[in-house]
Amino acid sequence: MAEVIVVDHPLVQHKLSLLRKSTTPTVQFRAIVGEIGQLLTFEATRDLPVEETTIDTPLATMAAPILSGRKPALVSILRAGNGMLDGFLSILPTARVGFVGLYRNEDTLEPVEYYFKVPPALEDRSVFVVDPMLATGNSAVAAIDLVKQAGAKSIKFICLLAAPEGIQRMTQAHPDVAIITASVDEKLNSNGYIVPGLGDAGDRIFGTR
Ligand code: URA
């Protein structure tokens, strides 16, 4: 079973309830996705490697921790993942950013790559893959397949909502990838939407409904 971290902080849960409401307008929805993205990033990055450096405070010299190693990489699954970019970068502004674009082949129902651009040397970076919804898990698994092929070894997946079906699919395909989410919802419906969920995240972030 992949590690699943549900961030049950009251601020996250309050903001998530606002997102779920069908009457929340696009402008507010987009802002809140960013805010929750920021708070989830805080949790997802809690074990980033640090090293000690010697600094001078106004009063003394001390050994102080700073982030070590290469800059982390954020990989957004297009297009809804982009709604979480700004929140992530507000916490970790030095992160490198990549994008994965996938569409579903309507005959095979398999995800097909149409865009892939990621930072170099992924093998030396902590990699965070973001997509608001872990529904069937098909695109998350395909995106993580691609970042692993590009060399990534240390990967976490950050989403706003996860369905049990998506967690199971990720667990089978990528048991080494921890999932950080604000909620594990009840189920998927027959159209692949998370229930109770929040609807189509991409449409609600970008106002394309
Ligand atoms: N993608 C969405 O945007 N919403 C869902 O409920 C499932 C997948």
mmCIF file with all atom_site columns, N, CA, C and O in Angstrom, residues 110-145:
data_model
loop_
_atom_site.group_PDB
_atom_site.id
_atom_site.type_symbol
_atom_site.label_atom_id
_atom_site.label_alt_id
_atom_site.label_comp_id
_atom_site.label_asym_id
_atom_site.label_entity_id
_atom_site.label_seq_id
_atom_site.pdbx_PDB_ins_code
_atom_site.Cartn_x
_atom_site.Cartn_y
_atom_site.Cartn_z
_atom_site.occupancy
_atom_site.B_iso_or_equiv
_atom_site.pdbx_formal_charge
_atom_site.auth_seq_id
_atom_site.auth_comp_id
_atom_site.auth_asym_id
_atom_site.auth_atom_id
_atom_site.pdbx_PDB_model_num
ATOM 1   N N  . GLU A 1 110 ? -6.736 4.090  -22.769 1.00 0.00 ? 110 GLU A N  1
ATOM 2   C CA . GLU A 1 110 ? -5.416 4.259  -22.149 1.00 0.00 ? 110 GLU A CA 1
ATOM 3   C C  . GLU A 1 110 ? -4.948 5.707  -22.311 1.00 0.00 ? 110 GLU A C  1
ATOM 4   O O  . GLU A 1 110 ? -5.201 6.331  -23.339 1.00 0.00 ? 110 GLU A O  1
ATOM 5   N N  . PRO A 1 111 ? -4.228 6.246  -21.313 1.00 0.00 ? 111 PRO A N  1
ATOM 6   C CA . PRO A 1 111 ? -3.678 7.597  -21.479 1.00 0.00 ? 111 PRO A CA 1
ATOM 7   C C  . PRO A 1 111 ? -2.539 7.617  -22.496 1.00 0.00 ? 111 PRO A C  1
ATOM 8   O O  . PRO A 1 111 ? -1.717 6.705  -22.524 1.00 0.00 ? 111 PRO A O  1
ATOM 9   N N  . VAL A 1 112 ? -2.549 8.639  -23.345 1.00 0.00 ? 112 VAL A N  1
ATOM 10  C CA . VAL A 1 112 ? -1.524 8.791  -24.379 1.00 0.00 ? 112 VAL A CA 1
ATOM 11  C C  . VAL A 1 112 ? -0.805 10.126 -24.136 1.00 0.00 ? 112 VAL A C  1
ATOM 12  O O  . VAL A 1 112 ? -1.452 11.150 -23.919 1.00 0.00 ? 112 VAL A O  1
ATOM 13  N N  . GLU A 1 113 ? 0.519  10.083 -24.197 1.00 0.00 ? 113 GLU A N  1
ATOM 14  C CA . GLU A 1 113 ? 1.315  11.294 -23.936 1.00 0.00 ? 113 GLU A CA 1
ATOM 15  C C  . GLU A 1 113 ? 1.258  12.226 -25.144 1.00 0.00 ? 113 GLU A C  1
ATOM 16  O O  . GLU A 1 113 ? 1.469  11.797 -26.268 1.00 0.00 ? 113 GLU A O  1
ATOM 17  N N  . TYR A 1 114 ? 0.975  13.520 -24.906 1.00 0.00 ? 114 TYR A N  1
ATOM 18  C CA . TYR A 1 114 ? 1.098  14.504 -25.997 1.00 0.00 ? 114 TYR A CA 1
ATOM 19  C C  . TYR A 1 114 ? 2.106  15.595 -25.664 1.00 0.00 ? 114 TYR A C  1
ATOM 20  O O  . TYR A 1 114 ? 2.498  16.372 -26.530 1.00 0.00 ? 114 TYR A O  1
ATOM 21  N N  . TYR A 1 115 ? 2.537  15.660 -24.407 1.00 0.00 ? 115 TYR A N  1
ATOM 22  C CA . TYR A 1 115 ? 3.550  16.667 -24.047 1.00 0.00 ? 115 TYR A CA 1
ATOM 23  C C  . TYR A 1 115 ? 4.327  16.154 -22.844 1.00 0.00 ? 115 TYR A C  1
ATOM 24  O O  . TYR A 1 115 ? 3.735  15.624 -21.895 1.00 0.00 ? 115 TYR A O  1
ATOM 25  N N  . PHE A 1 116 ? 5.644  16.314 -22.890 1.00 0.00 ? 116 PHE A N  1
ATOM 26  C CA . PHE A 1 116 ? 6.463  15.897 -21.751 1.00 0.00 ? 116 PHE A CA 1
ATOM 27  C C  . PHE A 1 116 ? 7.725  16.741 -21.721 1.00 0.00 ? 116 PHE A C  1
ATOM 28  O O  . PHE A 1 116 ? 8.539  16.679 -22.643 1.00 0.00 ? 116 PHE A O  1
ATOM 29  N N  . LYS A 1 117 ? 7.838  17.554 -20.719 1.00 0.00 ? 117 LYS A N  1
ATOM 30  C CA . LYS A 1 117 ? 9.040  18.396 -20.574 1.00 0.00 ? 117 LYS A CA 1
ATOM 31  C C  . LYS A 1 117 ? 9.328  18.514 -19.079 1.00 0.00 ? 117 LYS A C  1
ATOM 32  O O  . LYS A 1 117 ? 8.500  19.045 -18.329 1.00 0.00 ? 117 LYS A O  1
ATOM 33  N N  . VAL A 1 118 ? 10.457 17.973 -18.667 1.00 0.00 ? 118 VAL A N  1
ATOM 34  C CA . VAL A 1 118 ? 10.784 17.995 -17.235 1.00 0.00 ? 118 VAL A CA 1
ATOM 35  C C  . VAL A 1 118 ? 12.215 18.509 -17.044 1.00 0.00 ? 118 VAL A C  1
ATOM 36  O O  . VAL A 1 118 ? 13.023 18.471 -17.973 1.00 0.00 ? 118 VAL A O  1
ATOM 37  N N  . PRO A 1 119 ? 12.514 18.986 -15.837 1.00 0.00 ? 119 PRO A N  1
ATOM 38  C CA . PRO A 1 119 ? 13.874 19.477 -15.570 1.00 0.00 ? 119 PRO A CA 1
ATOM 39  C C  . PRO A 1 119 ? 14.899 18.347 -15.706 1.00 0.00 ? 119 PRO A C  1
ATOM 40  O O  . PRO A 1 119 ? 14.557 17.168 -15.541 1.00 0.00 ? 119 PRO A O  1
ATOM 41  N N  . PRO A 1 120 ? 16.165 18.692 -15.987 1.00 0.00 ? 120 PRO A N  1
ATOM 42  C CA . PRO A 1 120 ? 17.210 17.661 -16.087 1.00 0.00 ? 120 PRO A CA 1
ATOM 43  C C  . PRO A 1 120 ? 17.525 17.065 -14.719 1.00 0.00 ? 120 PRO A C  1
ATOM 44  O O  . PRO A 1 120 ? 17.155 17.634 -13.685 1.00 0.00 ? 120 PRO A O  1
ATOM 45  N N  . ALA A 1 121 ? 18.226 15.933 -14.748 1.00 0.00 ? 121 ALA A N  1
ATOM 46  C CA . ALA A 1 121 ? 18.760 15.284 -13.534 1.00 0.00 ? 121 ALA A CA 1
ATOM 47  C C  . ALA A 1 121 ? 17.677 15.003 -12.494 1.00 0.00 ? 121 ALA A C  1
ATOM 48  O O  . ALA A 1 121 ? 17.861 15.231 -11.298 1.00 0.00 ? 121 ALA A O  1
ATOM 49  N N  . LEU A 1 122 ? 16.540 14.493 -12.963 1.00 0.00 ? 122 LEU A N  1
ATOM 50  C CA . LEU A 1 122 ? 15.458 14.182 -12.009 1.00 0.00 ? 122 LEU A CA 1
ATOM 51  C C  . LEU A 1 122 ? 15.903 13.187 -10.948 1.00 0.00 ? 122 LEU A C  1
ATOM 52  O O  . LEU A 1 122 ? 15.375 13.161 -9.845  1.00 0.00 ? 122 LEU A O  1
ATOM 53  N N  . GLU A 1 123 ? 16.902 12.354 -11.304 1.00 0.00 ? 123 GLU A N  1
ATOM 54  C CA . GLU A 1 123 ? 17.345 11.319 -10.355 1.00 0.00 ? 123 GLU A CA 1
ATOM 55  C C  . GLU A 1 123 ? 17.950 11.930 -9.092  1.00 0.00 ? 123 GLU A C  1
ATOM 56  O O  . GLU A 1 123 ? 18.017 11.277 -8.049  1.00 0.00 ? 123 GLU A O  1
ATOM 57  N N  . ASP A 1 124 ? 18.403 13.173 -9.186  1.00 0.00 ? 124 ASP A N  1
ATOM 58  C CA . ASP A 1 124 ? 19.016 13.831 -8.024  1.00 0.00 ? 124 ASP A CA 1
ATOM 59  C C  . ASP A 1 124 ? 18.055 14.783 -7.311  1.00 0.00 ? 124 ASP A C  1
ATOM 60  O O  . ASP A 1 124 ? 18.482 15.547 -6.449  1.00 0.00 ? 124 ASP A O  1
ATOM 61  N N  . ARG A 1 125 ? 16.800 14.787 -7.691  1.00 0.00 ? 125 ARG A N  1
ATOM 62  C CA . ARG A 1 125 ? 15.868 15.759 -7.117  1.00 0.00 ? 125 ARG A CA 1
ATOM 63  C C  . ARG A 1 125 ? 14.719 15.046 -6.397  1.00 0.00 ? 125 ARG A C  1
ATOM 64  O O  . ARG A 1 125 ? 14.337 13.933 -6.784  1.00 0.00 ? 125 ARG A O  1
ATOM 65  N N  . SER A 1 126 ? 14.140 15.730 -5.403  1.00 0.00 ? 126 SER A N  1
ATOM 66  C CA . SER A 1 126 ? 12.837 15.309 -4.892  1.00 0.00 ? 126 SER A CA 1
ATOM 67  C C  . SER A 1 126 ? 11.817 15.786 -5.913  1.00 0.00 ? 126 SER A C  1
ATOM 68  O O  . SER A 1 126 ? 11.825 16.960 -6.290  1.00 0.00 ? 126 SER A O  1
ATOM 69  N N  . VAL A 1 127 ? 10.971 14.868 -6.357  1.00 0.00 ? 127 VAL A N  1
ATOM 70  C CA . VAL A 1 127 ? 10.019 15.189 -7.424  1.00 0.00 ? 127 VAL A CA 1
ATOM 71  C C  . VAL A 1 127 ? 8.598  15.129 -6.856  1.00 0.00 ? 127 VAL A C  1
ATOM 72  O O  . VAL A 1 127 ? 8.220  14.156 -6.196  1.00 0.00 ? 127 VAL A O  1
ATOM 73  N N  . PHE A 1 128 ? 7.827  16.184 -7.110  1.00 0.00 ? 128 PHE A N  1
ATOM 74  C CA . PHE A 1 128 ? 6.447  16.265 -6.646  1.00 0.00 ? 128 PHE A CA 1
ATOM 75  C C  . PHE A 1 128 ? 5.547  16.355 -7.873  1.00 0.00 ? 128 PHE A C  1
ATOM 76  O O  . PHE A 1 128 ? 5.632  17.320 -8.637  1.00 0.00 ? 128 PHE A O  1
ATOM 77  N N  . VAL A 1 129 ? 4.714  15.345 -8.059  1.00 0.00 ? 129 VAL A N  1
ATOM 78  C CA . VAL A 1 129 ? 3.780  15.343 -9.184  1.00 0.00 ? 129 VAL A CA 1
ATOM 79  C C  . VAL A 1 129 ? 2.438  15.852 -8.652  1.00 0.00 ? 129 VAL A C  1
ATOM 80  O O  . VAL A 1 129 ? 1.977  15.387 -7.597  1.00 0.00 ? 129 VAL A O  1
ATOM 81  N N  . VAL A 1 130 ? 1.836  16.824 -9.346  1.00 0.00 ? 130 VAL A N  1
ATOM 82  C CA . VAL A 1 130 ? 0.587  17.404 -8.840  1.00 0.00 ? 130 VAL A CA 1
ATOM 83  C C  . VAL A 1 130 ? -0.543 17.292 -9.852  1.00 0.00 ? 130 VAL A C  1
ATOM 84  O O  . VAL A 1 130 ? -0.357 17.484 -11.049 1.00 0.00 ? 130 VAL A O  1
ATOM 85  N N  . ASP A 1 131 ? -1.700 16.956 -9.326  1.00 0.00 ? 131 ASP A N  1
ATOM 86  C CA . ASP A 1 131 ? -2.956 16.924 -10.080 1.00 0.00 ? 131 ASP A CA 1
ATOM 87  C C  . ASP A 1 131 ? -4.051 16.991 -9.022  1.00 0.00 ? 131 ASP A C  1
ATOM 88  O O  . ASP A 1 131 ? -3.985 16.238 -8.047  1.00 0.00 ? 131 ASP A O  1
ATOM 89  N N  . PRO A 1 132 ? -5.034 17.883 -9.163  1.00 0.00 ? 132 PRO A N  1
ATOM 90  C CA . PRO A 1 132 ? -6.001 18.017 -8.067  1.00 0.00 ? 132 PRO A CA 1
ATOM 91  C C  . PRO A 1 132 ? -6.774 16.738 -7.746  1.00 0.00 ? 132 PRO A C  1
ATOM 92  O O  . PRO A 1 132 ? -7.147 16.521 -6.602  1.00 0.00 ? 132 PRO A O  1
ATOM 93  N N  . MET A 1 133 ? -7.048 15.900 -8.782  1.00 0.00 ? 133 MET A N  1
ATOM 94  C CA . MET A 1 133 ? -7.951 14.776 -8.559  1.00 0.00 ? 133 MET A CA 1
ATOM 95  C C  . MET A 1 133 ? -7.254 13.443 -8.854  1.00 0.00 ? 133 MET A C  1
ATOM 96  O O  . MET A 1 133 ? -6.822 13.200 -9.978  1.00 0.00 ? 133 MET A O  1
ATOM 97  N N  . LEU A 1 134 ? -7.191 12.564 -7.858  1.00 0.00 ? 134 LEU A N  1
ATOM 98  C CA . LEU A 1 134 ? -6.736 11.186 -8.099  1.00 0.00 ? 134 LEU A CA 1
ATOM 99  C C  . LEU A 1 134 ? -8.010 10.354 -8.215  1.00 0.00 ? 134 LEU A C  1
ATOM 100 O O  . LEU A 1 134 ? -8.571 9.933  -7.207  1.00 0.00 ? 134 LEU A O  1
ATOM 101 N N  . ALA A 1 135 ? -8.481 10.173 -9.444  1.00 0.00 ? 135 ALA A N  1
ATOM 102 C CA . ALA A 1 135 ? -9.778 9.522  -9.674  1.00 0.00 ? 135 ALA A CA 1
ATOM 103 C C  . ALA A 1 135 ? -9.551 8.043  -10.016 1.00 0.00 ? 135 ALA A C  1
ATOM 104 O O  . ALA A 1 135 ? -9.375 7.223  -9.115  1.00 0.00 ? 135 ALA A O  1
ATOM 105 N N  . THR A 1 136 ? -9.499 7.696  -11.300 1.00 0.00 ? 136 THR A N  1
ATOM 106 C CA . THR A 1 136 ? -9.180 6.300  -11.653 1.00 0.00 ? 136 THR A CA 1
ATOM 107 C C  . THR A 1 136 ? -7.712 5.988  -11.355 1.00 0.00 ? 136 THR A C  1
ATOM 108 O O  . THR A 1 136 ? -7.338 4.844  -11.169 1.00 0.00 ? 136 THR A O  1
ATOM 109 N N  . GLY A 1 137 ? -6.899 7.043  -11.364 1.00 0.00 ? 137 GLY A N  1
ATOM 110 C CA . GLY A 1 137 ? -5.455 6.857  -11.172 1.00 0.00 ? 137 GLY A CA 1
ATOM 111 C C  . GLY A 1 137 ? -4.719 6.644  -12.484 1.00 0.00 ? 137 GLY A C  1
ATOM 112 O O  . GLY A 1 137 ? -3.486 6.601  -12.497 1.00 0.00 ? 137 GLY A O  1
ATOM 113 N N  . ASN A 1 138 ? -5.454 6.544  -13.607 1.00 0.00 ? 138 ASN A N  1
ATOM 114 C CA . ASN A 1 138 ? -4.775 6.230  -14.877 1.00 0.00 ? 138 ASN A CA 1
ATOM 115 C C  . ASN A 1 138 ? -3.759 7.295  -15.277 1.00 0.00 ? 138 ASN A C  1
ATOM 116 O O  . ASN A 1 138 ? -2.634 6.985  -15.655 1.00 0.00 ? 138 ASN A O  1
ATOM 117 N N  . SER A 1 139 ? -4.162 8.580  -15.190 1.00 0.00 ? 139 SER A N  1
ATOM 118 C CA . SER A 1 139 ? -3.186 9.597  -15.618 1.00 0.00 ? 139 SER A CA 1
ATOM 119 C C  . SER A 1 139 ? -2.063 9.753  -14.617 1.00 0.00 ? 139 SER A C  1
ATOM 120 O O  . SER A 1 139 ? -0.909 9.987  -15.012 1.00 0.00 ? 139 SER A O  1
ATOM 121 N N  . ALA A 1 140 ? -2.374 9.625  -13.325 1.00 0.00 ? 140 ALA A N  1
ATOM 122 C CA . ALA A 1 140 ? -1.306 9.742  -12.324 1.00 0.00 ? 140 ALA A CA 1
ATOM 123 C C  . ALA A 1 140 ? -0.271 8.634  -12.531 1.00 0.00 ? 140 ALA A C  1
ATOM 124 O O  . ALA A 1 140 ? 0.941  8.888  -12.531 1.00 0.00 ? 140 ALA A O  1
ATOM 125 N N  . VAL A 1 141 ? -0.753 7.403  -12.751 1.00 0.00 ? 141 VAL A N  1
ATOM 126 C CA . VAL A 1 141 ? 0.171  6.277  -12.952 1.00 0.00 ? 141 VAL A CA 1
ATOM 127 C C  . VAL A 1 141 ? 0.997  6.492  -14.221 1.00 0.00 ? 141 VAL A C  1
ATOM 128 O O  . VAL A 1 141 ? 2.219  6.305  -14.221 1.00 0.00 ? 141 VAL A O  1
ATOM 129 N N  . ALA A 1 142 ? 0.336  6.947  -15.296 1.00 0.00 ? 142 ALA A N  1
ATOM 130 C CA . ALA A 1 142 ? 1.069  7.158  -16.560 1.00 0.00 ? 142 ALA A CA 1
ATOM 131 C C  . ALA A 1 142 ? 2.089  8.284  -16.400 1.00 0.00 ? 142 ALA A C  1
ATOM 132 O O  . ALA A 1 142 ? 3.220  8.184  -16.893 1.00 0.00 ? 142 ALA A O  1
ATOM 133 N N  . ALA A 1 143 ? 1.701  9.365  -15.708 1.00 0.00 ? 143 ALA A N  1
ATOM 134 C CA . ALA A 1 143 ? 2.635  10.483 -15.513 1.00 0.00 ? 143 ALA A CA 1
ATOM 135 C C  . ALA A 1 143 ? 3.836  10.028 -14.685 1.00 0.00 ? 143 ALA A C  1
ATOM 136 O O  . ALA A 1 143 ? 4.988  10.388 -14.984 1.00 0.00 ? 143 ALA A O  1
ATOM 137 N N  . ILE A 1 144 ? 3.576  9.227  -13.670 1.00 0.00 ? 144 ILE A N  1
ATOM 138 C CA . ILE A 1 144 ? 4.686  8.769  -12.822 1.00 0.00 ? 144 ILE A CA 1
ATOM 139 C C  . ILE A 1 144 ? 5.553  7.751  -13.578 1.00 0.00 ? 144 ILE A C  1
ATOM 140 O O  . ILE A 1 144 ? 6.778  7.747  -13.429 1.00 0.00 ? 144 ILE A O  1
ATOM 141 N N  . ASP A 1 145 ? 4.931  6.934  -14.427 1.00 0.00 ? 145 ASP A N  1
ATOM 142 C CA . ASP A 1 145 ? 5.741  6.060  -15.308 1.00 0.00 ? 145 ASP A CA 1
ATOM 143 C C  . ASP A 1 145 ? 6.744  6.915  -16.087 1.00 0.00 ? 145 ASP A C  1
ATOM 144 O O  . ASP A 1 145 ? 7.938  6.587  -16.184 1.00 0.00 ? 145 ASP A O  1
#
